[in-house]
Short mmCIF file of C-alpha atoms in Angstrom, two decimals:
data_model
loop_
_atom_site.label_atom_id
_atom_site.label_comp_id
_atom_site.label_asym_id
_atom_site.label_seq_id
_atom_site.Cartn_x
_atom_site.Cartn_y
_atom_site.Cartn_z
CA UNK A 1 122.57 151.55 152.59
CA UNK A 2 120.43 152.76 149.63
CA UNK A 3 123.52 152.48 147.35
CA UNK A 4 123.89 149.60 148.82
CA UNK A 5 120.69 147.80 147.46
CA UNK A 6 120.51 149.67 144.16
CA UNK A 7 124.14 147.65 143.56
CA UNK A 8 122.60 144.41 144.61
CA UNK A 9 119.47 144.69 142.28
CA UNK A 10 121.15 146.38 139.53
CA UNK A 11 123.73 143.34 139.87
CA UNK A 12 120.50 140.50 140.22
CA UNK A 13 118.99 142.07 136.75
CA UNK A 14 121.99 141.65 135.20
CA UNK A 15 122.26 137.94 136.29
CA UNK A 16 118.91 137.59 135.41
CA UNK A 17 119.75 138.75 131.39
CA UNK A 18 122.51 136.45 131.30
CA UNK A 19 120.13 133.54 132.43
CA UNK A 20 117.32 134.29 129.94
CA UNK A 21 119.92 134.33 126.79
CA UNK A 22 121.73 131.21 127.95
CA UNK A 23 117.83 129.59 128.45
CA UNK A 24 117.00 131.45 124.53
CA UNK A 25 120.57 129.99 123.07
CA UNK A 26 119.98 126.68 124.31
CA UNK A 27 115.81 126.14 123.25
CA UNK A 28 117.53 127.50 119.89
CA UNK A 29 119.87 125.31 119.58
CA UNK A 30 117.93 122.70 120.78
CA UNK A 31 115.20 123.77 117.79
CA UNK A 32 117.93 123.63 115.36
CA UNK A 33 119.02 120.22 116.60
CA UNK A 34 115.12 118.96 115.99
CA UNK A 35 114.76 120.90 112.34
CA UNK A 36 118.09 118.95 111.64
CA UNK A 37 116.65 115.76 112.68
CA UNK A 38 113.55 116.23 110.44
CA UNK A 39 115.12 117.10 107.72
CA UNK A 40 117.03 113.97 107.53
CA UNK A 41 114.77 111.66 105.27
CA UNK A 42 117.07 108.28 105.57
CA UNK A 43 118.20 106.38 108.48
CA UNK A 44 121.66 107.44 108.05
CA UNK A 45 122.92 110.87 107.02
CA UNK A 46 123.77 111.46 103.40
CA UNK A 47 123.01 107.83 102.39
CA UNK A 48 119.30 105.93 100.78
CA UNK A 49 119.90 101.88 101.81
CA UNK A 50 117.69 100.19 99.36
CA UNK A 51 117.04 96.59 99.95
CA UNK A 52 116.09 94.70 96.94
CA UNK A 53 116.21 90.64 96.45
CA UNK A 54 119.18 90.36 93.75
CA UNK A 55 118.07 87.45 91.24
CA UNK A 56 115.87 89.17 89.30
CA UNK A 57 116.69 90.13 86.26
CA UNK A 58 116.25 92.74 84.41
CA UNK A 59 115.37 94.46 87.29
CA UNK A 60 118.23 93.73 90.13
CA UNK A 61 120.60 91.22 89.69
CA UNK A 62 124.53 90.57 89.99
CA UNK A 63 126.49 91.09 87.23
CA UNK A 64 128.74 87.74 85.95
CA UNK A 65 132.00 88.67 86.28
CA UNK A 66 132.25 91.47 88.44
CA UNK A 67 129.08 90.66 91.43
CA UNK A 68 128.02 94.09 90.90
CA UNK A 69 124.37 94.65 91.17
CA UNK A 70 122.51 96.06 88.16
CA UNK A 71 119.24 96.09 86.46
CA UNK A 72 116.58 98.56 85.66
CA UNK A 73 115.59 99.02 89.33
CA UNK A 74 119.80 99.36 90.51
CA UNK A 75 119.64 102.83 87.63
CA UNK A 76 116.61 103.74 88.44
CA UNK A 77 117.57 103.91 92.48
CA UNK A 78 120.72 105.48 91.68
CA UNK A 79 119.19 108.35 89.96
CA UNK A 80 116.75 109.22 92.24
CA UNK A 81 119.24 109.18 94.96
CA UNK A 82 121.41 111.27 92.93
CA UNK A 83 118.50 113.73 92.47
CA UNK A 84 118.09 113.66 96.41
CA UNK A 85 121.98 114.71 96.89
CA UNK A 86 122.04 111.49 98.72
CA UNK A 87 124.81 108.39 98.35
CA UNK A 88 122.95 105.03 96.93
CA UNK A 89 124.05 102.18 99.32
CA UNK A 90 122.17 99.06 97.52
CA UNK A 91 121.52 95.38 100.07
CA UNK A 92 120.55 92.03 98.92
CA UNK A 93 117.79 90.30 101.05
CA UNK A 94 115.53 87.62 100.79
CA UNK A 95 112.20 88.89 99.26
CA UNK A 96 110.30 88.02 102.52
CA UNK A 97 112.94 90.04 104.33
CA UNK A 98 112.48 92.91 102.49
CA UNK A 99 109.07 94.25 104.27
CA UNK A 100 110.55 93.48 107.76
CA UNK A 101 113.82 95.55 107.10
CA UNK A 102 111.50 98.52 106.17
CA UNK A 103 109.58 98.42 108.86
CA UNK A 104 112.82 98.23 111.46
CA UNK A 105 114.33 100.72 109.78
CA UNK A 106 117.24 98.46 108.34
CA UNK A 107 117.01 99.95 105.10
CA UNK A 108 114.84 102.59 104.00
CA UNK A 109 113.72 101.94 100.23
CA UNK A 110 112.43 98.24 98.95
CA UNK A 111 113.36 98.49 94.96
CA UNK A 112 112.80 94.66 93.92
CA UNK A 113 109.85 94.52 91.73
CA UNK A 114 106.92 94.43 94.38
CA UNK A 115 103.53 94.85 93.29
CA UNK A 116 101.29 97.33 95.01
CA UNK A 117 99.00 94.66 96.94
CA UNK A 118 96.28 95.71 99.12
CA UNK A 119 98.02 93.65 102.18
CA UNK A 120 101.41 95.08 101.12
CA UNK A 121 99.89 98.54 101.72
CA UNK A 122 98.27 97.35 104.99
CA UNK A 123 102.93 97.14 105.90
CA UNK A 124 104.25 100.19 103.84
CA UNK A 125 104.23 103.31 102.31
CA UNK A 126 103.54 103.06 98.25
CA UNK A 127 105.57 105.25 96.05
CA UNK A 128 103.53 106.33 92.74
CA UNK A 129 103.80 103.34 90.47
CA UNK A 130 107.08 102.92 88.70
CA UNK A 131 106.54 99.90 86.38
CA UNK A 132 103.29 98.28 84.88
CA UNK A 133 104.21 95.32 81.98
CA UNK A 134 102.90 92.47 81.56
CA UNK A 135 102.15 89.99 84.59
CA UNK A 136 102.75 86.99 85.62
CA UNK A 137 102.96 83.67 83.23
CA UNK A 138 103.88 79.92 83.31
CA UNK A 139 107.36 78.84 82.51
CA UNK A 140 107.41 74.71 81.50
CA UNK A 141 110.54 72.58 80.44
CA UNK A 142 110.31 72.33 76.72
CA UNK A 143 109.65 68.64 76.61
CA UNK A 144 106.39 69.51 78.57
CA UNK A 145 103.32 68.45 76.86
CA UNK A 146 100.88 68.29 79.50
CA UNK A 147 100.96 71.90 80.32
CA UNK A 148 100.26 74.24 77.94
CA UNK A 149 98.16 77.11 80.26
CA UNK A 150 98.16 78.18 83.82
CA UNK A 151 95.46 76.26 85.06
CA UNK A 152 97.15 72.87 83.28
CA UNK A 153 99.45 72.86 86.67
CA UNK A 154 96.15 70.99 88.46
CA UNK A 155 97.83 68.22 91.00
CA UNK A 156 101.00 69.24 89.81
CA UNK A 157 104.38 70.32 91.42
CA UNK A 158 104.49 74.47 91.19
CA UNK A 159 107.50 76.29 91.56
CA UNK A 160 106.97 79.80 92.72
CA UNK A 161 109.35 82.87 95.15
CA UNK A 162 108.42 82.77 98.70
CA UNK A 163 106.83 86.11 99.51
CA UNK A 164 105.23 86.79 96.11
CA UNK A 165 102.18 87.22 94.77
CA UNK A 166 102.22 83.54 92.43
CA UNK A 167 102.47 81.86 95.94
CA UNK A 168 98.68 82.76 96.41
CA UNK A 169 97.93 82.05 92.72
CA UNK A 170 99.45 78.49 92.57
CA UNK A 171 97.47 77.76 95.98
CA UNK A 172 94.26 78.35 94.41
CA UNK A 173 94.72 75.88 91.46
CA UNK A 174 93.90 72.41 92.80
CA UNK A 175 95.80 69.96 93.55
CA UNK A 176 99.15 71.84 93.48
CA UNK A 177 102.17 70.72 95.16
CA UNK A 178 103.70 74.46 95.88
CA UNK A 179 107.28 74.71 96.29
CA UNK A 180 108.16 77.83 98.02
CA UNK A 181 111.81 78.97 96.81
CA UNK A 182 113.83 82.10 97.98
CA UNK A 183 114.78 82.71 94.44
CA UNK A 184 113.99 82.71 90.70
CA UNK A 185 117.71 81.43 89.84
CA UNK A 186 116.54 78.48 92.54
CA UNK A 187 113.07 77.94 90.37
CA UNK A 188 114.69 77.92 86.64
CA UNK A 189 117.07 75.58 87.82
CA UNK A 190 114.26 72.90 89.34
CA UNK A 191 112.98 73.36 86.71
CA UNK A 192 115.48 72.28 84.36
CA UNK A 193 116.19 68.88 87.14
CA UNK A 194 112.59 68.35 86.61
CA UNK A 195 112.20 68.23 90.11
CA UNK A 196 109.23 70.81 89.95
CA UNK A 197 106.89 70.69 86.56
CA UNK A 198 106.08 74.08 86.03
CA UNK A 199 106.70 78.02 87.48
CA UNK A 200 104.73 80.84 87.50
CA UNK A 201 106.83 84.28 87.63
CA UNK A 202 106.78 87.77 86.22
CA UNK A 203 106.86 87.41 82.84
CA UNK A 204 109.44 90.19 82.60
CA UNK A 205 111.84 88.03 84.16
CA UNK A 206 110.91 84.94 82.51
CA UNK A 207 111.30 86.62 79.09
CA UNK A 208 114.88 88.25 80.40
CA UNK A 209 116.17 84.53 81.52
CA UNK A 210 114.73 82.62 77.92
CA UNK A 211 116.46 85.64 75.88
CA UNK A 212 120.01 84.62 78.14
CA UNK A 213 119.75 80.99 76.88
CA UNK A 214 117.34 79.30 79.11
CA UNK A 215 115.10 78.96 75.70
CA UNK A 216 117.35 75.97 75.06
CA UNK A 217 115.53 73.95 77.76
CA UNK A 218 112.34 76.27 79.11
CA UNK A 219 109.17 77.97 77.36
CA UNK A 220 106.80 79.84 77.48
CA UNK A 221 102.87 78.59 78.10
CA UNK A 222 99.54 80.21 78.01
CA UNK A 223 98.38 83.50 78.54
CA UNK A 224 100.36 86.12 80.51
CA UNK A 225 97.56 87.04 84.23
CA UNK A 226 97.18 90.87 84.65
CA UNK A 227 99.04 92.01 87.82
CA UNK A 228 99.68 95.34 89.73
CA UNK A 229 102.16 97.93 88.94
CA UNK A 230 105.60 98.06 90.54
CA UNK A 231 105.91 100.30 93.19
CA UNK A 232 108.64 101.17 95.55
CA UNK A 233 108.25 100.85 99.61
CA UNK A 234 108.82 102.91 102.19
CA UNK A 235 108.21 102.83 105.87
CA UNK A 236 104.77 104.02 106.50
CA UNK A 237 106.04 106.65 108.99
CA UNK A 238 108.31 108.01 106.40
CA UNK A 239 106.13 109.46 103.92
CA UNK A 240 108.66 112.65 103.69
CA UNK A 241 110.99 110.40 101.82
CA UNK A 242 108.46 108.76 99.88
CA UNK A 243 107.29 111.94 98.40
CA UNK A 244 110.81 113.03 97.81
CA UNK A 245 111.29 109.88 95.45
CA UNK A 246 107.46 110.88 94.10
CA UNK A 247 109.16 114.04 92.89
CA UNK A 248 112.08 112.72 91.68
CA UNK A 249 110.46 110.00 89.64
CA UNK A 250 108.01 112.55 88.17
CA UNK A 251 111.20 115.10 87.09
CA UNK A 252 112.57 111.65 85.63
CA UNK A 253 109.88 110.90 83.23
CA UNK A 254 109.49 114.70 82.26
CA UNK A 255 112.96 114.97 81.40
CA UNK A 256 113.37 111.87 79.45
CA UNK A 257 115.56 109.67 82.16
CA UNK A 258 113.05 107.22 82.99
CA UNK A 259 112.49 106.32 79.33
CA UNK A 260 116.44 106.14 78.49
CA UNK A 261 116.94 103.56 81.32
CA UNK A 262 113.59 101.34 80.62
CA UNK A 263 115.28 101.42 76.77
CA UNK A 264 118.36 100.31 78.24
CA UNK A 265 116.92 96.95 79.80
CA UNK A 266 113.91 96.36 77.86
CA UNK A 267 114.83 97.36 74.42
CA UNK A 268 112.95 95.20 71.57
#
């Protein structure tokens, strides 16, 4: 009988062994699993989906003949996600789609020119600034005589892109007729129908369009308005990935990469 027993609890210990390493494998593996998951910085594996609102050049826009996106902002994306081993998967959006898209996790980088607002940063995650140029300026058809500064656009009809900052600054001038567009191709070419009497955009990409041609029928007016710096936007519970593109944009001016591609779009 005493052999007996000592079989049986010999046999239970050895049952009980097995069940503690199969318990230990699994809470491994299922720690692995977890350090896997948080080490993933984008919402799919192996790929940054940067959403960016494609008519503004330099900075994103599609190419004539081909409807490839470039600009300063398409390089500058491109080498940071080469620098983060990732795959650069680039969307066009409306620029008041942009910040909802972040936040649902439909893309996980806004590149598009947006300055670094205090209600922007109320909605997402700020990289370090990227871009700081002049501002934002009035754009006028060249037979214009009545406008010849920003606050000339009194009881006027104001041209500016939904979702940007000029949307606030033609609403405090007044009298002004604001016409919301998605686009800057949309506002250049009211302008030219004379169906609106005068823009305000980033004078970046008002200098850009005149140097293309649009000089022929569009200038210039008035001083240029400080603005804030370009930043890039992240989801505000993905700071990992934001301070992965921080690092990345730091090694890029240090190494001379940012300055070759700002020379390459805003060259003298």
């Amino acid at each position: 009988m005493n052999i007996f027993w000592e079989v049986i609890m010999i046999s239970m210990k050895k049952l009980g062994l097995i069940l503690c390493t199969a318990v230990l494998s699994v809470g491994l593996l299922a720690g692995c699993g977890s350090d896997k998951k948080e080490a993933q910085l984008t919402q799919t594996a192996g790929v940054l989906k940067v959403g960016s609102e494609t008519t503004f050049p330099p900075f994103e826009f599609a190419e004539e003949n081909t409807n490839k996106y470039i600009g300063f902002d398409v390089d500058l994306s491109e080498e940071v996600a080469k620098r983060l081993g990732l795959k650069l998967e680039f969307v066009s959006m409306g620029f008041d789609a942009l910040i909802p898209a972040t936040q649902s996790g439909n893309i996980d980088m806004i590149a598009a020119g947006i300055n670094a607002t205090p209600e922007r940063e109320k909605a997402l995650a700020f990289s370090e600034p990227y871009f700081k140029e002049g501002g934002f300026i009035t754009i006028v058809r060249k037979d214009n005589t009545d406008i010849k500064k920003m606050d000339d656009l009194t009881n006027k009809r104001v041209g500016v892109q939904i979702g940007t900052v000029p949307v606030e600054m033609a609403k405090a001038i007044p009298g002004t007729d604001v016409k919301e567009m998605d686009s800057n191709s949309n506002i250049f070419m009211a302008l030219q129908a004379g169906t609106i009497d005068g823009a305000i955009i980033d004078q970046a990409v008002a200098m850009y369009y005149l140097k293309q041609g649009a000089d022929k029928d569009l200038k210039l007016v008035g001083e240029g308005t400080d603005a804030p710096p370009f930043v890039l936007g992240f989801n505000k519970s993905n700071t990992a990935l934001r301070d992965k593109v921080n690092e990345a944009l730091k090694a890029m001016r240090e190494d001379g990469t940012y300055q070759k591609i700002y020379s390459k779009w805003f060259a003298k």
